[in-house]
Short mmCIF file of C-alpha atoms and ligand atoms in Angstrom, two decimals:
data_model
loop_
_atom_site.label_atom_id
_atom_site.label_comp_id
_atom_site.label_asym_id
_atom_site.label_seq_id
_atom_site.Cartn_x
_atom_site.Cartn_y
_atom_site.Cartn_z
CA UNK A 1 73.12 109.31 -169.87
CA UNK A 2 71.09 111.35 -166.70
CA UNK A 3 67.61 112.40 -167.45
CA UNK A 4 67.88 116.05 -166.62
CA UNK A 5 64.69 117.25 -168.10
CA UNK A 6 61.71 115.19 -166.44
CA UNK A 7 61.00 114.42 -162.74
CA UNK A 8 63.09 112.07 -161.24
CA UNK A 9 61.48 110.30 -158.10
CA UNK A 10 63.73 108.56 -155.50
CA UNK A 11 61.95 106.55 -152.78
CA UNK A 12 63.86 106.02 -149.58
CA UNK A 13 65.57 109.57 -150.20
CA UNK A 14 66.17 109.79 -146.43
CA UNK A 15 68.32 106.75 -146.34
CA UNK A 16 71.80 105.80 -147.52
CA UNK A 17 71.63 104.83 -151.17
CA UNK A 18 68.44 107.28 -151.96
CA UNK A 19 70.38 110.07 -150.08
CA UNK A 20 73.59 109.60 -151.73
CA UNK A 21 71.80 109.23 -155.44
CA UNK A 22 70.00 112.57 -154.97
CA UNK A 23 73.13 114.18 -154.34
CA UNK A 24 74.75 112.43 -157.30
CA UNK A 25 71.62 113.53 -159.55
CA UNK A 26 71.83 117.09 -158.37
CA UNK A 27 75.81 117.08 -159.28
CA UNK A 28 74.92 115.50 -162.68
CA UNK A 29 72.60 118.81 -163.37
CA UNK A 30 69.28 116.95 -162.80
CA UNK A 31 66.98 119.81 -161.68
CA UNK A 32 63.74 118.06 -160.82
CA UNK A 33 64.15 115.46 -158.35
CA UNK A 34 61.49 114.44 -155.68
CA UNK A 35 62.93 112.43 -152.56
CA UNK A 36 60.50 110.85 -150.56
CA UNK A 37 61.08 108.87 -147.17
CA UNK A 38 59.00 108.16 -143.96
CA UNK A 39 61.65 109.44 -141.61
CA UNK A 40 61.18 113.04 -140.29
CA UNK A 41 63.36 115.34 -142.49
CA UNK A 42 65.81 115.86 -139.39
CA UNK A 43 66.71 112.40 -139.64
CA UNK A 44 67.34 112.21 -143.26
CA UNK A 45 70.94 111.32 -143.99
CA UNK A 46 71.25 113.92 -146.89
CA UNK A 47 68.93 116.67 -147.63
CA UNK A 48 68.68 119.43 -150.12
CA UNK A 49 66.51 122.49 -150.34
CA UNK A 50 66.54 122.52 -154.16
CA UNK A 51 65.10 119.24 -153.94
CA UNK A 52 61.17 118.38 -153.51
CA UNK A 53 61.12 116.51 -150.31
CA UNK A 54 58.36 114.77 -148.86
CA UNK A 55 57.88 112.85 -145.60
CA UNK A 56 55.46 110.21 -146.51
CA UNK A 57 54.69 106.38 -145.51
CA UNK A 58 54.85 104.43 -148.74
CA UNK A 59 53.22 101.90 -147.42
CA UNK A 60 50.04 103.54 -148.19
CA UNK A 61 48.54 103.21 -151.58
CA UNK A 62 47.35 106.75 -151.78
CA UNK A 63 50.72 108.11 -150.74
CA UNK A 64 52.69 106.06 -153.66
CA UNK A 65 50.29 107.80 -156.34
CA UNK A 66 51.46 111.24 -154.83
CA UNK A 67 54.89 110.34 -154.78
CA UNK A 68 55.00 108.82 -158.50
CA UNK A 69 52.86 112.07 -159.68
CA UNK A 70 54.27 113.53 -162.86
CA UNK A 71 57.26 111.09 -162.55
CA UNK A 72 59.82 110.11 -165.49
CA UNK A 73 62.19 108.06 -163.68
CA UNK A 74 61.44 106.04 -160.30
CA UNK A 75 64.18 104.81 -158.16
CA UNK A 76 62.67 102.48 -155.76
CA UNK A 77 65.04 102.81 -152.80
CA UNK A 78 62.73 102.49 -149.90
CA UNK A 79 62.69 99.35 -147.59
CA UNK A 80 62.80 98.21 -143.88
CA UNK A 81 66.19 97.21 -143.89
CA UNK A 82 69.61 96.90 -142.37
CA UNK A 83 72.37 94.28 -141.67
CA UNK A 84 72.55 90.80 -140.26
CA UNK A 85 71.45 92.31 -137.05
CA UNK A 86 68.52 93.77 -138.09
CA UNK A 87 67.36 91.55 -140.98
CA UNK A 88 67.37 88.30 -138.80
CA UNK A 89 65.46 89.84 -135.65
CA UNK A 90 62.65 91.53 -138.03
CA UNK A 91 61.62 89.31 -140.48
CA UNK A 92 57.85 90.46 -140.53
CA UNK A 93 58.69 94.04 -141.18
CA UNK A 94 61.15 93.46 -143.63
CA UNK A 95 58.39 91.44 -145.62
CA UNK A 96 56.00 94.22 -145.02
CA UNK A 97 58.21 96.25 -147.51
CA UNK A 98 56.33 94.29 -150.16
CA UNK A 99 53.42 97.21 -149.75
CA UNK A 100 56.09 99.73 -150.55
CA UNK A 101 56.92 97.72 -153.80
CA UNK A 102 53.78 96.44 -154.61
CA UNK A 103 51.98 99.96 -154.36
CA UNK A 104 54.86 101.90 -156.11
CA UNK A 105 54.94 99.66 -159.09
CA UNK A 106 51.01 100.10 -159.36
CA UNK A 107 51.32 103.75 -158.97
CA UNK A 108 54.12 103.97 -161.66
CA UNK A 109 51.95 102.15 -164.03
CA UNK A 110 49.01 104.59 -163.16
CA UNK A 111 50.77 107.75 -163.19
CA UNK A 112 52.40 106.73 -166.27
CA UNK A 113 55.89 106.89 -165.03
CA UNK A 114 58.65 105.88 -168.23
CA UNK A 115 60.98 104.12 -166.29
CA UNK A 116 61.04 102.02 -162.95
CA UNK A 117 64.31 101.13 -160.99
CA UNK A 118 63.78 98.08 -158.31
CA UNK A 119 66.76 97.60 -155.70
CA UNK A 120 66.89 94.03 -154.92
CA UNK A 121 69.55 92.04 -152.78
CA UNK A 122 72.16 89.06 -152.75
CA UNK A 123 69.90 87.92 -150.01
CA UNK A 124 68.02 86.53 -152.45
CA UNK A 125 70.28 84.13 -153.62
CA UNK A 126 69.99 79.98 -152.62
CA UNK A 127 71.29 79.42 -148.98
CA UNK A 128 72.53 76.02 -150.12
CA UNK A 129 75.16 77.74 -152.65
CA UNK A 130 76.43 79.98 -149.35
CA UNK A 131 77.53 77.06 -147.23
CA UNK A 132 81.21 77.49 -147.70
CA UNK A 133 83.54 80.04 -146.33
CA UNK A 134 85.42 80.12 -149.84
CA UNK A 135 83.52 82.78 -150.93
CA UNK A 136 81.40 81.47 -153.67
CA UNK A 137 80.74 83.59 -156.66
CA UNK A 138 77.13 83.99 -157.21
CA UNK A 139 75.56 83.87 -160.57
CA UNK A 140 72.06 85.33 -161.71
CA UNK A 141 70.81 81.69 -161.86
CA UNK A 142 71.71 80.81 -158.41
CA UNK A 143 68.57 82.61 -157.01
CA UNK A 144 66.62 79.48 -158.22
CA UNK A 145 65.59 76.85 -157.02
CA UNK A 146 65.00 79.64 -154.39
CA UNK A 147 65.92 79.13 -150.67
CA UNK A 148 66.65 82.92 -149.76
CA UNK A 149 67.46 84.73 -146.85
CA UNK A 150 64.16 84.05 -144.50
CA UNK A 151 62.12 87.31 -144.42
CA UNK A 152 64.07 89.95 -146.10
CA UNK A 153 65.35 87.90 -149.43
CA UNK A 154 62.05 86.29 -150.06
CA UNK A 155 60.36 89.58 -149.95
CA UNK A 156 63.15 90.94 -152.23
CA UNK A 157 62.78 87.76 -154.66
CA UNK A 158 59.00 88.13 -154.68
CA UNK A 159 59.20 92.00 -155.81
CA UNK A 160 61.74 91.13 -158.11
CA UNK A 161 59.07 89.01 -159.84
CA UNK A 162 56.44 91.71 -159.53
CA UNK A 163 58.67 94.16 -161.25
CA UNK A 164 58.93 91.54 -164.10
CA UNK A 165 55.35 90.57 -164.30
CA UNK A 166 54.74 94.50 -164.50
CA UNK A 167 57.05 94.70 -167.28
CA UNK A 168 55.94 91.58 -169.27
CA UNK A 169 52.13 92.20 -168.62
CA UNK A 170 51.60 95.95 -168.44
CA UNK A 171 54.35 97.25 -170.22
CA UNK A 172 56.06 99.03 -167.23
CA UNK A 173 59.87 99.74 -168.07
CA UNK A 174 61.37 98.10 -165.12
CA UNK A 175 64.82 97.26 -164.04
CA UNK A 176 66.14 95.35 -161.30
CA UNK A 177 69.69 94.89 -159.48
CA UNK A 178 70.87 92.61 -156.82
CA UNK A 179 72.85 94.81 -154.44
CA UNK A 180 76.00 92.91 -152.85
CA UNK A 181 76.58 94.74 -149.55
CA UNK A 182 76.83 98.07 -149.96
CA UNK A 183 79.09 101.00 -147.87
CA UNK A 184 80.06 104.29 -147.54
CA UNK A 185 79.92 108.05 -145.90
CA UNK A 186 76.39 108.53 -144.90
CA UNK A 187 75.63 104.97 -144.39
CA UNK A 188 74.02 103.71 -141.17
CA UNK A 189 77.01 103.32 -138.57
CA UNK A 190 74.97 102.77 -135.50
CA UNK A 191 71.59 101.81 -133.81
CA UNK A 192 71.47 98.27 -135.21
CA UNK A 193 70.79 98.40 -138.77
CA UNK A 194 74.36 99.08 -139.60
CA UNK A 195 76.21 96.63 -141.52
CA UNK A 196 79.68 94.96 -141.25
CA UNK A 197 82.09 97.60 -142.57
CA UNK A 198 80.55 100.43 -140.71
CA UNK A 199 79.89 98.32 -137.40
CA UNK A 200 83.58 97.24 -137.46
CA UNK A 201 84.83 100.95 -138.17
CA UNK A 202 82.65 102.46 -135.28
CA UNK A 203 84.07 99.53 -133.14
CA UNK A 204 87.43 100.59 -134.15
CA UNK A 205 87.23 104.23 -133.70
CA UNK A 206 85.40 103.65 -130.43
CA UNK A 207 88.23 101.30 -129.13
CA UNK A 208 90.92 103.74 -129.74
CA UNK A 209 88.85 106.43 -128.20
CA UNK A 210 88.25 104.77 -125.26
CA UNK A 211 91.65 103.29 -125.22
CA UNK A 212 89.80 99.86 -124.76
CA UNK A 213 92.27 97.38 -126.94
CA UNK A 214 89.37 94.92 -127.94
CA UNK A 215 86.89 94.33 -130.72
CA UNK A 216 84.10 92.01 -130.57
CA UNK A 217 83.23 90.36 -133.70
CA UNK A 218 80.07 88.18 -134.64
CA UNK A 219 80.73 84.80 -135.58
CA UNK A 220 84.38 83.58 -136.20
CA UNK A 221 85.30 85.81 -138.53
CA UNK A 222 85.72 83.59 -141.27
CA UNK A 223 82.53 84.24 -142.88
CA UNK A 224 83.24 86.00 -146.57
CA UNK A 225 81.56 88.82 -148.27
CA UNK A 226 82.28 91.52 -150.94
CA UNK A 227 81.79 95.20 -150.34
CA UNK A 228 80.60 97.56 -152.79
CA UNK A 229 81.68 101.25 -152.12
CA UNK A 230 78.58 103.66 -152.43
CA UNK A 231 80.08 105.42 -156.04
CA UNK A 232 80.14 102.37 -157.87
CA UNK A 233 76.60 101.44 -156.73
CA UNK A 234 75.53 104.66 -157.65
CA UNK A 235 77.04 104.61 -161.02
CA UNK A 236 75.89 100.65 -161.71
CA UNK A 237 72.36 101.90 -160.78
CA UNK A 238 72.22 104.42 -163.50
CA UNK A 239 73.96 102.09 -166.15
CA UNK A 240 71.36 99.43 -165.25
CA UNK A 241 68.47 101.89 -165.30
CA UNK A 242 69.71 103.15 -168.63
CA UNK A 243 70.28 99.58 -170.09
CA UNK A 244 68.44 96.94 -172.13
CA UNK A 245 69.13 94.49 -169.31
CA UNK A 246 65.81 92.67 -168.26
CA UNK A 247 66.77 90.17 -165.58
CA UNK A 248 67.90 91.15 -162.27
CA UNK A 249 71.60 91.33 -162.29
CA UNK A 250 74.18 91.61 -159.64
CA UNK A 251 75.74 94.59 -158.72
CA UNK A 252 78.65 94.10 -156.50
CA UNK A 253 82.12 94.26 -155.77
CA UNK A 254 83.97 90.54 -156.40
CA UNK A 255 86.58 91.47 -154.20
CA UNK A 256 85.77 89.16 -151.38
CA UNK A 257 87.37 89.12 -147.97
CA UNK A 258 86.83 87.36 -144.75
CA UNK A 259 85.50 89.42 -142.06
CA UNK A 260 88.89 88.86 -140.32
CA UNK A 261 90.27 90.45 -143.25
CA UNK A 262 88.11 93.43 -142.87
CA UNK A 263 88.94 94.08 -139.14
CA UNK A 264 92.75 93.74 -140.32
CA UNK A 265 92.14 96.55 -143.02
CA UNK A 266 90.28 98.70 -140.53
CA UNK A 267 92.84 98.38 -138.00
CA UNK A 268 95.55 99.10 -140.64
CA UNK A 269 93.81 102.34 -141.09
CA UNK A 270 93.45 103.36 -137.64
CA UNK A 271 96.84 102.05 -136.85
CA UNK A 272 95.83 100.32 -134.13
CA UNK A 273 95.69 96.34 -133.00
CA UNK A 274 92.82 94.99 -131.08
CA UNK A 275 92.36 91.55 -129.21
CA UNK A 276 89.38 89.76 -131.19
CA UNK A 277 86.37 88.54 -129.22
CA UNK A 278 84.27 86.22 -131.02
CA UNK A 279 80.69 86.09 -130.22
CA UNK A 280 79.00 83.30 -131.92
CA UNK A 281 75.67 84.25 -130.44
CA UNK A 282 75.18 86.87 -132.72
CA UNK A 283 73.31 87.19 -136.38
CA UNK A 284 75.55 85.51 -138.89
CA UNK A 285 73.85 84.79 -142.17
CA UNK A 286 75.45 82.80 -145.04
CA UNK A 287 79.32 81.55 -144.66
CA UNK A 288 80.25 82.90 -147.85
CA UNK A 289 79.26 85.35 -150.79
CA UNK A 290 80.90 87.05 -153.67
CA UNK A 291 79.36 88.61 -156.77
CA UNK A 292 80.18 87.04 -160.15
CA UNK A 293 80.09 89.59 -162.48
CA UNK A 294 80.38 88.09 -165.78
CA UNK A 295 76.89 89.11 -166.55
CA UNK A 296 77.40 92.77 -165.93
CA UNK A 297 80.72 92.65 -167.62
CA UNK A 298 79.12 91.15 -170.66
CA UNK A 299 76.27 93.83 -171.05
CA UNK A 300 78.04 96.83 -169.60
CA UNK A 301 82.01 96.02 -170.11
CA UNK A 302 81.93 97.60 -166.59
CA UNK A 303 81.91 96.49 -162.85
CA UNK A 304 82.36 97.91 -159.73
CA UNK A 305 85.68 98.62 -159.23
CA UNK A 306 86.47 100.54 -156.26
CA UNK A 307 88.85 98.76 -153.85
CA UNK A 308 87.87 97.97 -150.60
CA UNK A 309 91.14 99.66 -149.22
CA UNK A 310 90.21 102.75 -150.92
CA UNK A 311 86.53 102.79 -150.08
CA UNK A 312 87.29 101.88 -146.23
CA UNK A 313 89.72 104.80 -145.99
CA UNK A 314 86.89 107.18 -146.62
CA UNK A 315 84.31 105.26 -144.84
CA UNK A 316 86.35 104.90 -141.32
CA UNK A 317 87.42 108.84 -141.88
CA UNK A 318 83.67 110.01 -141.99
CA UNK A 319 82.74 107.52 -139.20
CA UNK A 320 85.48 108.59 -136.97
CA UNK A 321 84.34 112.41 -137.58
CA UNK A 322 80.68 111.36 -136.82
CA UNK A 323 82.02 109.47 -133.63
CA UNK A 324 83.72 112.74 -132.47
CA UNK A 325 80.82 114.81 -133.16
CA UNK A 326 78.24 112.59 -131.40
CA UNK A 327 80.21 112.30 -128.09
CA UNK A 328 80.43 116.35 -128.47
CA UNK A 329 76.88 116.42 -128.39
CA UNK A 330 75.11 117.58 -125.43
CA UNK A 331 72.35 115.07 -125.90
CA UNK A 332 74.49 112.28 -127.33
CA UNK A 333 72.53 112.25 -130.51
CA UNK A 334 73.87 113.45 -133.74
CA UNK A 335 71.21 114.51 -136.95
CA UNK A 336 73.11 113.03 -139.96
CA UNK A 337 71.86 115.31 -142.72
CA UNK A 338 73.30 118.15 -144.75
CA UNK A 339 71.13 121.24 -146.65
CA UNK A 340 72.68 122.50 -150.21
P1 NAD B 401 68.60 102.80 -145.77
O1 NAD B 401 67.93 102.18 -144.70
O2 NAD B 401 69.63 103.63 -145.47
O3 NAD B 401 67.21 103.43 -146.66
C1 NAD B 401 65.99 103.02 -147.00
C2 NAD B 401 65.27 104.27 -146.45
O4 NAD B 401 63.82 103.46 -146.82
C3 NAD B 401 65.34 104.78 -144.99
O5 NAD B 401 65.68 105.86 -145.10
C4 NAD B 401 63.45 104.43 -144.68
O6 NAD B 401 63.20 105.34 -143.52
C5 NAD B 401 62.69 104.56 -146.01
N1 NAD B 401 61.79 103.62 -145.50
C6 NAD B 401 61.43 102.43 -144.96
N2 NAD B 401 59.99 102.17 -145.12
C7 NAD B 401 59.31 103.40 -145.62
C8 NAD B 401 58.14 103.70 -145.86
N3 NAD B 401 57.08 102.97 -145.39
N4 NAD B 401 58.12 104.81 -146.53
C9 NAD B 401 58.90 105.39 -147.19
N5 NAD B 401 59.93 105.28 -146.88
C10 NAD B 401 60.56 104.35 -145.97
O7 NAD B 401 68.75 101.46 -146.79
P2 NAD B 401 70.06 101.58 -147.87
O8 NAD B 401 71.03 100.85 -147.66
O9 NAD B 401 69.88 103.13 -148.70
O10 NAD B 401 68.86 100.48 -148.97
C11 NAD B 401 68.34 101.28 -150.06
C12 NAD B 401 67.47 100.03 -150.98
O11 NAD B 401 68.72 99.07 -151.55
C13 NAD B 401 66.51 99.14 -149.93
O12 NAD B 401 65.41 98.62 -150.94
C14 NAD B 401 67.36 97.82 -149.84
O13 NAD B 401 66.97 96.72 -149.53
C15 NAD B 401 68.64 97.89 -150.94
N6 NAD B 401 69.86 97.11 -150.66
C16 NAD B 401 70.55 97.87 -150.18
C17 NAD B 401 72.01 96.96 -149.78
C18 NAD B 401 72.89 97.50 -148.55
O14 NAD B 401 74.05 97.30 -148.54
N7 NAD B 401 72.60 99.27 -148.45
C19 NAD B 401 71.87 95.77 -150.13
C20 NAD B 401 71.08 95.00 -150.97
C21 NAD B 401 69.98 95.95 -150.95
N1 GDD B 402 76.40 94.15 -138.76
C1 GDD B 402 77.49 93.36 -138.45
N2 GDD B 402 77.73 94.27 -137.16
N3 GDD B 402 78.01 92.21 -138.80
C2 GDD B 402 79.02 91.84 -138.35
C3 GDD B 402 79.80 92.22 -137.24
C4 GDD B 402 79.02 93.24 -136.50
O1 GDD B 402 79.50 94.26 -135.50
N4 GDD B 402 80.52 91.61 -136.85
C5 GDD B 402 80.78 90.64 -137.73
N5 GDD B 402 79.84 90.61 -138.67
C6 GDD B 402 79.38 89.52 -139.93
C7 GDD B 402 77.97 88.94 -139.55
O2 GDD B 402 77.87 88.11 -138.60
C8 GDD B 402 77.91 88.71 -140.84
O3 GDD B 402 78.14 87.31 -140.91
C9 GDD B 402 78.79 89.39 -141.97
O4 GDD B 402 79.50 90.27 -140.92
C10 GDD B 402 78.17 90.37 -142.82
O5 GDD B 402 77.23 90.93 -141.92
P1 GDD B 402 76.11 92.74 -142.46
O6 GDD B 402 77.17 93.38 -143.18
O7 GDD B 402 75.65 92.92 -141.71
O8 GDD B 402 75.29 91.68 -143.64
P2 GDD B 402 75.21 90.60 -144.83
O9 GDD B 402 76.51 90.89 -145.90
O10 GDD B 402 75.18 89.55 -144.12
O11 GDD B 402 73.78 91.11 -145.66
C11 GDD B 402 73.87 92.25 -145.88
O12 GDD B 402 74.18 92.46 -147.33
C12 GDD B 402 73.12 92.37 -148.13
C13 GDD B 402 73.43 92.32 -149.25
O13 GDD B 402 74.42 91.72 -149.57
C14 GDD B 402 72.71 92.75 -145.48
O14 GDD B 402 72.68 94.01 -145.31
C15 GDD B 402 71.37 92.63 -146.37
O15 GDD B 402 70.19 93.22 -145.97
C16 GDD B 402 71.66 92.94 -147.61
O16 GDD B 402 70.72 92.85 -148.42
#
């Protein structure tokens, strides 16, 4: 059920998931959308003229009040985030997203929003339960006793709990999903914040374009993850927002692969084989993680189901086109936005 009448606010609307959510809401017939992001407009990944677009810093309480004014639904997707290369080296910046989450919850309450969605992460899970490379399936209860990803994960766990207490103490309708590594077109694919699927696609595209048959991989390549295609993420977000699920719940694919298998798949799509150079000095995060989808199946009789192969084919093709466009660009910079 999409809210087609009341105002829907998407924070982080200039980013990957926020931009895709705005695009999806428009397609579903929602005509009253406000997208908010701190990035200048020409850096938004997707931008639409028929949406109220605001360029504002949501670290500030006063701007959160403006962002939340008149909102029926708020999808709070704004955060300072990225893949392992970013979150391991920017712990303070990641923790500062607590300002966005605190102020957005306060403003949602003050402005009388009906519903609030918070995007948490698999990085809240206890590190001791992710030591094996055998892709341990993480159940929601595995977040405790807490031993989160340092910085980013602790902030997510804190903000999960704050969302819960705003619901319990103040009656604000809050819903929380723990995203497992999301990928797809319009996701960050270069610059340092990109996650493994986009990074590997870019590296393979580049190796092919430059006829340099090598690829560098962070770690041994034995690390395991599950990757969720953006369309599954969007469907799950709306299902969870519209559900009676009160506790934070996994939103992720349960198709785990090693990073080496991920590289195999991308090479297969590109029709190339590359010599692998393993760089053990780069950030690697946990050894293995997968999403246990028992709870989401129980509540929604649904779970992300788009295969990694199908999702990667679309993502590779999009990154390939972005790469070619960037190489052609005079200044070597591509602005990743579209207008309606
Ligand atoms: P993204 O970086 O593409 O989008 C986040 C957006 O938030 C960016 O456009 C950024 O400019 C904006 N932002 C940052 N600080 C802001 C501020 N002070 N004021 C206003 N806007 C600000 O990331 P994404 O992949 O779209 O992630 C969306 C949400 O999902 C985030 O909360 C993220 O932590 C969470 N999440 C994402 C993944 C994933 O794999 N993509 C996994 C787990 C959780
Ligand atoms: N980013 C990246 N780039 N990772 C690589 C690369 C590369 O070129 N080569 C290998 N890897 C390895 C990393 O070392 C890591 O072990 C694994 O691929 C996955 O890395 P990421 O995709 O960057 O992050 P993650 O899965 O550890 O964590 C991400 O997902 C969480 C949710 O599941 C991050 O984006 C978190 O912010 C997010 O919350």
